[in-house]
Coordinates of C-alpha atoms in Angstrom, one line a residue:
X728 CA -5.7 -21.8 28.7
X729 CA -8.4 -23.4 26.5
X730 CA -7.8 -25.5 23.5
X731 CA -10.9 -27.0 21.9
X732 CA -10.7 -30.1 19.7
X733 CA -13.0 -29.8 16.8
X734 CA -14.4 -33.2 15.9
X735 CA -13.2 -33.2 12.1
X736 CA -16.0 -35.3 10.8
X737 CA -18.7 -33.0 12.3
X738 CA -16.7 -29.9 11.0
X739 CA -16.8 -31.2 7.5
X740 CA -20.5 -32.0 7.7
X741 CA -21.2 -28.5 8.9
X742 CA -18.9 -26.9 6.2
X743 CA -20.9 -28.8 3.5
X744 CA -24.2 -27.8 5.1
X745 CA -23.3 -24.1 5.2
X746 CA -21.4 -23.6 1.9
X747 CA -21.5 -26.7 -0.4
X748 CA -18.6 -27.2 -2.9
X749 CA -18.2 -24.3 -5.3
X750 CA -15.0 -25.2 -7.0
X751 CA -11.6 -23.7 -7.0
X752 CA -12.6 -20.7 -9.0
X753 CA -14.7 -19.5 -5.9
X754 CA -11.4 -19.1 -3.9
X755 CA -11.7 -15.4 -3.8
X756 CA -12.0 -12.8 -1.2
X757 CA -15.8 -12.5 -1.6
X758 CA -16.8 -15.7 0.0
X759 CA -19.1 -15.2 3.1
X760 CA -17.7 -15.8 6.5
X761 CA -19.6 -18.8 8.2
X762 CA -18.8 -19.7 11.7
X763 CA -18.3 -23.5 12.4
X764 CA -21.2 -24.5 14.7
X765 CA -20.1 -27.8 16.2
X766 CA -19.8 -29.7 19.4
X767 CA -16.3 -29.4 20.8
X768 CA -14.2 -31.3 23.2
X769 CA -12.6 -29.0 25.7
X770 CA -9.1 -30.0 26.7
X771 CA -8.5 -27.4 29.5
X772 CA -10.7 -25.0 31.4
X773 CA -11.9 -21.9 29.8
X774 CA -10.0 -18.9 31.0
X775 CA -11.8 -16.3 33.0
X776 CA -11.1 -12.6 33.8
X777 CA -8.3 -10.5 32.2
X778 CA -6.0 -12.4 29.8
X779 CA -2.5 -13.2 31.1
X780 CA -0.1 -10.6 29.9
X781 CA 2.1 -11.8 27.0
X782 CA 5.1 -10.3 28.7
X783 CA 4.6 -12.5 31.8
X784 CA 6.8 -15.3 33.0
X785 CA 8.3 -17.0 29.9
X786 CA 9.2 -20.6 29.3
X787 CA 12.5 -19.4 28.1
X788 CA 15.0 -18.7 31.0
X789 CA 18.4 -18.9 29.4
X790 CA 17.6 -20.5 26.0
X791 CA 19.9 -23.2 24.5
X792 CA 20.1 -23.6 20.7
X793 CA 18.3 -21.3 18.3
X794 CA 15.0 -20.5 16.9
X795 CA 14.6 -20.2 13.2
X796 CA 11.8 -18.4 11.4
X797 CA 11.7 -18.9 7.6
X798 CA 9.4 -16.6 5.7
X799 CA 8.9 -18.5 2.5
X800 CA 8.6 -16.8 -0.9
X801 CA 5.2 -17.9 -2.0
X802 CA 4.3 -14.8 -4.1
X803 CA 0.9 -13.1 -3.2
X804 CA 0.3 -15.4 -0.3
X805 CA 1.9 -16.4 2.9
X806 CA 3.7 -19.3 4.6
X807 CA 6.1 -19.3 7.5
X808 CA 8.1 -22.3 8.8
X809 CA 9.4 -22.1 12.4
X810 CA 12.1 -24.6 13.7
X811 CA 12.5 -24.6 17.5
X812 CA 15.6 -25.2 19.7
X813 CA 14.7 -28.7 20.0
X814 CA 13.8 -29.3 16.3
X815 CA 10.1 -29.1 16.7
X816 CA 8.4 -27.5 13.8
X817 CA 5.5 -25.1 13.1
X818 CA 4.1 -24.3 9.9
X819 CA 1.9 -21.1 9.9
X820 CA -0.2 -21.1 6.4
X821 CA 0.9 -22.9 3.3
X822 CA 0.6 -20.5 0.4
X823 CA -1.9 -20.0 -2.3
X824 CA -4.3 -22.6 -3.8
X825 CA -3.0 -21.9 -7.3
X826 CA 0.2 -24.1 -6.9
X827 CA -1.5 -26.6 -4.4
X828 CA 1.4 -26.3 -1.9
X829 CA 4.1 -27.2 -4.4
X830 CA 6.6 -24.4 -3.5
X831 CA 6.0 -24.8 0.3
X832 CA 6.5 -28.7 0.1
X833 CA 9.6 -28.2 -1.9
X834 CA 10.9 -25.8 0.6
X835 CA 10.2 -28.3 3.5
X836 CA 11.8 -31.1 1.6
X837 CA 15.0 -29.0 0.9
X838 CA 15.2 -28.4 4.8
X839 CA 14.7 -32.1 5.6
X840 CA 11.6 -31.5 7.6
X841 CA 10.2 -34.8 8.5
X842 CA 7.3 -33.8 10.6
X843 CA 5.1 -30.8 11.0
X844 CA 4.4 -30.7 14.8
X845 CA 2.0 -27.8 14.7
X846 CA 0.1 -26.7 11.5
X847 CA -1.4 -23.2 12.1
X848 CA -4.3 -21.9 10.0
X849 CA -4.3 -18.1 10.5
X850 CA -7.6 -17.9 8.6
X851 CA -9.5 -19.8 5.9
X852 CA -8.6 -17.6 2.8
X853 CA -7.2 -19.7 0.0
X854 CA -4.0 -17.7 -0.2
X855 CA -3.2 -18.9 3.2
X856 CA -4.5 -22.6 3.2
X857 CA -3.7 -23.3 -0.4
X858 CA -1.2 -26.1 0.5
X859 CA -2.8 -27.4 3.6
X860 CA -4.3 -30.4 2.1
X861 CA -1.2 -31.3 0.2
X862 CA 0.9 -30.8 3.3
X863 CA -1.2 -33.0 5.4
X864 CA -1.6 -35.7 2.9
X865 CA 2.1 -35.6 2.1
X866 CA 3.4 -35.7 5.7
X867 CA 0.9 -38.3 6.8
X868 CA 1.7 -40.6 3.9
X869 CA 5.5 -40.1 3.3
X870 CA 6.9 -38.7 6.6
X871 CA 6.2 -38.7 10.2
X872 CA 2.8 -36.9 10.1
X873 CA 1.2 -33.6 11.4
X874 CA 1.0 -33.3 15.1
X875 CA -2.1 -31.0 15.4
X876 CA -3.8 -28.4 13.4
X877 CA -5.0 -24.9 14.9
X878 CA -7.7 -23.0 13.2
X879 CA -9.9 -20.0 14.2
X880 CA -13.0 -21.8 13.4
X881 CA -14.5 -19.5 10.7
X882 CA -15.2 -21.4 7.5
X883 CA -14.9 -20.6 3.9
X884 CA -17.4 -21.9 1.1
X885 CA -14.4 -23.0 -1.1
X886 CA -13.1 -26.3 -2.4
X887 CA -9.7 -25.4 -0.9
X888 CA -11.1 -25.3 2.5
X889 CA -13.2 -28.4 2.2
X890 CA -10.0 -30.4 0.8
X891 CA -8.2 -29.2 3.9
X892 CA -10.8 -30.5 6.3
X893 CA -11.1 -33.7 4.2
X894 CA -7.4 -34.2 4.6
X895 CA -7.8 -33.8 8.5
X896 CA -10.6 -36.3 8.5
X897 CA -8.9 -38.9 6.3
X898 CA -5.8 -38.9 8.4
X899 CA -7.4 -38.3 11.8
X900 CA -5.4 -35.3 12.5
X901 CA -6.2 -33.5 15.7
X902 CA -7.8 -30.2 15.0
X903 CA -8.1 -27.4 17.7
X904 CA -10.4 -24.5 17.5
X905 CA -8.1 -21.7 18.8
X906 CA -8.8 -18.5 20.6
X907 CA -6.9 -15.7 22.4
X908 CA -5.4 -17.1 25.6
X909 CA -4.5 -20.4 24.2
X910 CA -0.9 -21.7 24.1
X911 CA 0.8 -24.0 21.6
X912 CA 3.1 -26.4 23.4
X913 CA 6.1 -25.6 21.2
X914 CA 9.1 -27.0 23.2
X915 CA 11.5 -24.4 24.3
X916 CA 9.5 -21.4 23.0
X917 CA 6.7 -19.5 24.6
X918 CA 4.0 -19.5 21.8
X919 CA 0.9 -17.6 22.8
X920 CA -2.2 -17.1 20.9
X921 CA -3.4 -13.4 21.2
X922 CA -6.4 -13.4 18.9
X923 CA -9.2 -14.1 17.9
X924 CA -11.2 -13.4 21.0
X925 CA -14.2 -15.3 22.0
X926 CA -17.2 -14.1 20.1
X927 CA -15.0 -12.9 17.1
X928 CA -14.6 -9.3 15.9
X929 CA -16.2 -7.3 13.0
X930 CA -19.1 -9.7 12.6
X931 CA -16.9 -12.7 12.0
X932 CA -14.8 -11.2 9.2
X933 CA -12.1 -13.8 8.4
X934 CA -9.1 -11.4 8.1
X935 CA -9.9 -9.6 11.4
X936 CA -10.2 -12.9 13.2
X937 CA -7.0 -14.4 12.1
X938 CA -4.9 -16.4 14.6
X939 CA -2.4 -14.0 16.0
X940 CA 0.8 -15.6 17.4
X941 CA 3.4 -14.3 19.6
X942 CA 6.6 -16.2 19.9
X943 CA 9.2 -15.5 22.6
X944 CA 12.6 -17.0 22.7
X945 CA 15.0 -15.6 25.2
X946 CA 15.0 -11.7 24.9
X947 CA 13.7 -12.0 21.2
X948 CA 10.1 -12.1 20.0
X949 CA 8.2 -12.6 16.9
X950 CA 4.6 -11.3 16.1
X951 CA 2.7 -13.0 13.3
X952 CA -0.8 -11.3 12.9
X953 CA -2.0 -13.1 9.7
X954 CA -4.2 -10.8 7.9
X955 CA -5.6 -8.8 10.9
X956 CA -6.7 -5.3 9.9
X957 CA -7.7 -2.2 11.8
X958 CA -10.4 -3.9 14.1
X959 CA -8.1 -6.7 14.9
X960 CA -5.1 -4.3 15.5
X961 CA -7.5 -2.2 17.9
X962 CA -8.3 -5.3 19.8
X963 CA -4.7 -6.2 20.2
X964 CA -3.6 -2.7 21.3
X965 CA -6.6 -2.4 23.7
X966 CA -6.0 -5.8 25.2
X967 CA -2.2 -6.1 25.5
X968 CA -0.9 -2.5 25.1
X969 CA 2.8 -2.2 25.5
X970 CA 3.2 -5.9 26.1
X971 CA 2.9 -6.2 22.3
X972 CA 6.4 -5.0 21.9
X973 CA 8.3 -7.3 19.6
X974 CA 11.6 -7.7 17.8
X975 CA 10.1 -9.0 14.4
X976 CA 6.7 -8.1 12.9
X977 CA 5.4 -10.2 10.1
X978 CA 3.5 -7.4 8.1
X979 CA -0.2 -7.9 8.5
X980 CA -2.3 -8.7 5.4
X981 CA 0.8 -8.6 3.1
X982 CA 1.6 -5.0 3.8
X983 CA -2.0 -3.7 3.1
X984 CA -2.7 -0.1 4.1
X985 CA -5.5 -1.4 6.4
X986 CA -3.0 -3.0 8.5
X987 CA 0.3 -1.8 10.4
X988 CA -1.5 1.1 11.7
X989 CA 0.5 4.0 13.6
X990 CA -0.8 3.1 17.0
X991 CA -0.2 -0.6 16.4
X992 CA 3.5 0.1 15.3
X993 CA 3.8 2.4 18.3
X994 CA 3.2 -0.3 20.7
X995 CA 4.7 -3.2 18.8
X996 CA 7.8 -1.1 18.0
X997 CA 9.6 -3.8 15.9
X998 CA 13.1 -3.6 14.8
X999 CA 12.4 -5.8 11.8
X1000 CA 9.5 -6.2 9.5
X1001 CA 8.9 -8.9 7.0
X1002 CA 6.3 -8.5 4.1
X1003 CA 5.1 -11.5 2.2
X1004 CA 3.5 -10.5 -1.2
X1005 CA 4.2 -10.6 -5.0
X1006 CA 6.4 -8.1 -6.7
X1007 CA 3.6 -7.3 -9.2
X1008 CA 0.9 -7.7 -6.6
X1009 CA -2.6 -7.1 -8.1
X1010 CA -3.6 -5.4 -4.9
X1011 CA -0.5 -3.1 -4.9
X1012 CA 1.0 -4.7 -1.8
X1013 CA 2.9 -3.5 0.0
X1014 CA 1.0 -0.1 0.1
X1015 CA 3.0 3.1 0.1
X1016 CA 1.4 4.3 3.3
X1017 CA 2.6 1.3 5.2
X1018 CA 6.1 1.7 4.0
X1019 CA 6.1 5.3 4.9
X1020 CA 5.0 4.3 8.4
X1021 CA 7.8 1.8 8.5
X1022 CA 10.3 4.4 7.3
X1023 CA 9.0 7.0 9.9
X1024 CA 10.1 4.5 12.6
X1025 CA 13.3 3.3 10.9
X1026 CA 12.1 -0.4 10.7
X1027 CA 14.5 -2.5 8.7
X1028 CA 12.1 -4.3 6.2
X1029 CA 12.5 -7.4 4.2
X1030 CA 10.2 -8.3 1.3
X1031 CA 10.0 -11.8 0.0
X1032 CA 9.4 -10.4 -3.6
X1033 CA 13.0 -8.9 -3.7
X1034 CA 14.9 -10.8 -0.9
X1035 CA 13.4 -14.2 -1.6
X1036 CA 13.1 -16.6 1.3
X1037 CA 14.1 -14.8 4.5
X1038 CA 15.4 -16.7 7.4
X1039 CA 15.7 -15.1 10.9
X1040 CA 17.7 -17.0 13.4
X1041 CA 17.6 -16.0 17.1
X1042 CA 19.9 -17.2 19.8
X1043 CA 17.8 -15.3 22.3
X1044 CA 19.8 -12.1 22.3
X1045 CA 20.6 -11.5 18.6
X1046 CA 18.9 -12.3 15.4
X1047 CA 20.9 -13.3 12.2
X1048 CA 19.0 -12.3 9.1
X1049 CA 19.7 -14.4 5.9
X1050 CA 18.1 -13.9 2.5
X1051 CA 18.4 -15.3 -1.0
X1052 CA 19.1 -12.1 -2.6
X1053 CA 20.7 -8.9 -1.4
X1054 CA 18.1 -6.0 -1.7
X1055 CA 17.1 -2.7 -0.1
X1056 CA 15.9 -2.8 3.4
X1057 CA 15.0 0.8 3.7
X1058 CA 11.2 0.7 3.5
X1059 CA 10.7 3.4 0.9
X1060 CA 13.5 1.7 -1.4
X1061 CA 12.1 -1.7 -1.4
X1062 CA 10.9 -1.6 -5.0
X1063 CA 14.3 -0.7 -6.1
X1064 CA 15.2 -4.3 -5.7
X1065 CA 15.0 -6.9 -8.5
X1066 CA 12.2 -9.4 -8.3
X1067 CA 12.8 -13.1 -7.4
X1068 CA 10.2 -15.6 -8.4
X1069 CA 8.7 -18.1 -5.9
X1070 CA 10.3 -21.5 -5.8
X1071 CA 13.8 -20.4 -6.9
X1072 CA 16.1 -23.1 -5.4
X1073 CA 18.8 -20.7 -4.2
X1074 CA 20.5 -20.8 -0.7
X1075 CA 20.1 -18.0 1.7
X1076 CA 23.0 -15.9 2.7
X1077 CA 23.6 -14.2 6.0
X1078 CA 23.3 -10.5 5.7
X1079 CA 23.0 -8.9 9.0
X1080 CA 23.2 -9.6 12.9
X1081 CA 20.9 -7.5 14.9
X1082 CA 21.0 -7.2 18.7
X1083 CA 17.6 -7.6 20.3
X1084 CA 18.3 -4.8 22.8
X1085 CA 18.9 -2.3 20.0
X1086 CA 22.6 -1.7 20.9
X1087 CA 24.1 -2.7 17.5
X1088 CA 23.3 -3.7 14.1
X1089 CA 26.1 -5.8 12.4
X1090 CA 26.4 -6.3 8.8
X1091 CA 27.7 -9.6 7.6
X1092 CA 30.7 -9.2 5.3
X1093 CA 31.2 -11.2 2.1
X1094 CA 33.8 -13.3 3.8
X1095 CA 31.4 -14.3 6.4
X1096 CA 32.8 -12.1 9.2
X1097 CA 30.8 -9.3 10.8
X1098 CA 31.3 -5.7 11.8
X1099 CA 29.0 -3.8 14.1
X1100 CA 27.9 -0.2 13.9
X1101 CA 26.3 1.9 16.5
X1102 CA 23.4 2.7 14.3
X1103 CA 20.5 0.4 13.5
X1104 CA 19.9 2.3 10.1
X1105 CA 18.6 0.1 7.4
X1106 CA 21.3 1.5 5.1
X1107 CA 24.2 0.5 7.3
X1108 CA 27.1 -1.0 5.5
X1109 CA 30.1 -3.2 6.7
X1110 CA 33.6 -1.7 7.7
X1111 CA 35.9 -4.0 5.8
X1112 CA 38.8 -3.6 8.2
X1113 CA 36.8 -5.0 11.1
X1114 CA 34.8 -7.6 9.2
X1115 CA 36.8 -10.6 10.1
X1116 CA 37.5 -10.3 13.8
X1117 CA 35.8 -12.9 15.9
X1118 CA 35.9 -14.5 19.3
X1119 CA 37.2 -18.0 19.2
X1120 CA 37.1 -18.7 23.0
X1121 CA 35.9 -17.1 26.2
X1122 CA 37.4 -18.7 29.4
X1123 CA 35.9 -16.9 32.2
X1124 CA 36.2 -19.4 35.0
X1125 CA 40.0 -19.9 35.9
X1126 CA 41.1 -22.9 37.7
X1127 CA 40.9 -22.5 41.5
X1128 CA 40.4 -18.9 42.7
X1129 CA 40.0 -16.5 39.8
X1130 CA 41.6 -13.7 41.5
X1131 CA 44.7 -15.9 42.3
X1132 CA 45.0 -17.3 38.7
X1133 CA 44.3 -14.3 36.6
X1134 CA 46.2 -15.5 33.6
X1135 CA 43.8 -18.5 33.3
X1136 CA 40.9 -16.1 32.7
X1137 CA 41.2 -14.9 29.0
X1138 CA 39.5 -14.2 25.8
X1139 CA 40.9 -15.5 22.3
X1140 CA 40.4 -13.3 19.4
X1141 CA 40.8 -14.6 15.8
X1142 CA 41.3 -12.9 12.4
X1143 CA 39.1 -15.1 10.1
X1144 CA 39.7 -12.9 7.1
X1145 CA 42.3 -12.8 4.4
X1146 CA 43.8 -9.4 5.4
X1147 CA 46.0 -8.4 8.4
X1148 CA 44.1 -6.5 11.1
X1149 CA 45.7 -3.5 12.7
X1150 CA 44.2 -3.5 16.3
X1151 CA 46.4 -0.8 17.7
X1152 CA 44.4 1.4 20.1
X1153 CA 41.3 -0.8 19.9
X1154 CA 39.7 -1.6 23.2
X1155 CA 38.0 -4.6 25.0
X1156 CA 35.5 -4.0 27.7
X1157 CA 33.3 -6.1 29.9
X1158 CA 29.7 -5.4 31.0
X1159 CA 31.0 -3.3 33.9
X1160 CA 33.2 -1.0 31.8
X1161 CA 36.6 -2.5 32.6
X1162 CA 38.7 -1.7 29.7
X1163 CA 41.9 -3.2 28.0
X1164 CA 43.6 -1.3 25.2
X1165 CA 45.6 -3.2 22.4
X1166 CA 49.2 -2.1 21.9
X1167 CA 49.5 0.7 19.5
X1168 CA 51.5 -1.5 17.0
X1169 CA 49.6 -4.8 17.4
X1170 CA 48.7 -6.4 14.1
X1171 CA 46.8 -9.7 13.9
X1172 CA 47.7 -11.7 10.8
X1173 CA 45.1 -13.7 8.6
X1174 CA 44.1 -16.8 10.3
X1175 CA 45.9 -15.9 13.5
X1176 CA 44.8 -15.9 17.1
X1177 CA 45.7 -13.9 20.0
X1178 CA 44.9 -14.5 23.7
X1179 CA 44.2 -11.6 26.0
X1180 CA 44.9 -12.7 29.6
X1181 CA 43.5 -10.8 32.5
X1182 CA 46.7 -11.0 34.5
X1183 CA 50.3 -9.7 33.8
X1184 CA 53.1 -11.0 31.6
X1185 CA 55.2 -10.2 28.5
X1186 CA 53.2 -9.5 25.5
X1187 CA 53.9 -11.4 22.3
X1188 CA 52.3 -12.0 18.9
X1189 CA 50.0 -14.7 20.4
X1190 CA 49.6 -13.6 24.1
X1191 CA 48.7 -10.1 25.5
X1192 CA 48.2 -9.2 29.2
X1193 CA 45.5 -6.9 30.6
X1194 CA 47.5 -6.3 33.8
X1195 CA 44.3 -6.2 35.9
X1196 CA 44.6 -6.7 39.7
X1197 CA 41.5 -8.8 39.9
X1198 CA 39.2 -11.0 37.9
X1199 CA 37.3 -9.2 35.0
X1200 CA 35.0 -11.7 33.4
X1201 CA 31.9 -12.9 35.4
X1202 CA 31.7 -16.6 35.4
X1203 CA 27.9 -16.3 35.4
X1204 CA 27.8 -14.4 32.1
X1205 CA 29.1 -11.1 30.8
X1206 CA 29.4 -9.1 27.6
X1207 CA 32.5 -8.8 25.5
X1208 CA 32.7 -5.6 23.5
X1209 CA 35.4 -4.5 21.1
X1210 CA 35.7 -1.0 19.8
X1211 CA 37.9 0.7 17.3
X1212 CA 40.2 3.6 18.4
X1213 CA 37.6 5.9 17.3
X1214 CA 34.9 4.2 19.4
X1215 CA 32.9 2.3 16.8
X1216 CA 31.7 -1.1 18.1
X1217 CA 33.1 -3.9 15.9
X1218 CA 32.3 -6.9 17.9
X1219 CA 30.0 -7.7 20.7
X1220 CA 29.2 -11.0 22.3
X1221 CA 27.3 -12.3 25.3
X1222 CA 28.0 -15.5 27.1

């Protein structure tokens, strides 16, 4: 895959020759789109033929750790921090020029980010690169620096863009002109660039030629399309088709009606959408037609204007959603939430656990426990009686021969809540459908644990016996599912 190093000093020279320095007041959407024309240093062969499918072989075969994607509340702009399973970091955009990266830098400092391994410029608009110069200068001066910058190569005639390139030159940061087919070497994550293509789209329009990132971690995926609009979405659909399918979609162009088209949503089919825009957006973002399209597809939607900072954490098979504020997630009800200003120093709280495969949506209860429902409806609410049941231990590999030591194969359940749980009639099943039913009068007290052994024995308050004649839990991995007597899933965990 190609990665072309832009010689920073040449890029700055070309920028000045094209555009000059027009001052911060020129940081608007009307600036012409001039393409950087510069000698580049190629770091790998140029790809030929059909682009590699994004659903091809992944670098993530059995992920360890988590991938966290932080959508920072930066008002009518965008900035996303991504922390990989090995603590590498990627910053995609840096907010608006009006605050010079202040909110983004404050967020990075609060999260003890010591280095930006990959700084991605989706495109040159000042509401996406407003903090770039400040981030580069701060990390190169006070922390462990910036590893590399990725840029689509279309310039802007603004002071903000010039300051960004000046910072790159001053600190000799590696800058790559980036195209479809490139990969970012994000350790533990398959990070692919899907756009822009060679030759650009729509006569070099900056929005349409945003860098589009597809991040894959285990079974989960995140699609970040920058400000791509109809032409860019058409290119993505035509080029990748159903391979665009994703768990999480960052709403294109702040929820503008020119993005998130019906065909694009049909092939991406996200379970979650995140919109970054201001509550009182001068552009009316998010537009009602986009919210209607999300509603038509039952996409759970988070808006930084009402939810504040949104952190999505994937373990590869499930995503935990945490937000600063609890607010509606049904798309047509987003504006019923109360606004939260950018820069509010308030921790995020877990709100929801969503299985990537679509099987369950699990609201997080106030006491920190979870309860799953069979429906992925954006208006799902916790079932309080099940909110505190958790799995403390799964011991699938008994000593010796599993079938000869069945009572050393077990699952330990814990009541993490403050109320007793009546588990009578509830069931535990494995991935193959083998089922154990709790005794009709079994109650698990607050803070108590109970071990369900596969073999036979005498039930007690702390130990229960399945009575199975052979091993149940697969040593290589399985799924533990707990249902109420009525069949509602209250807990599901893969190992």
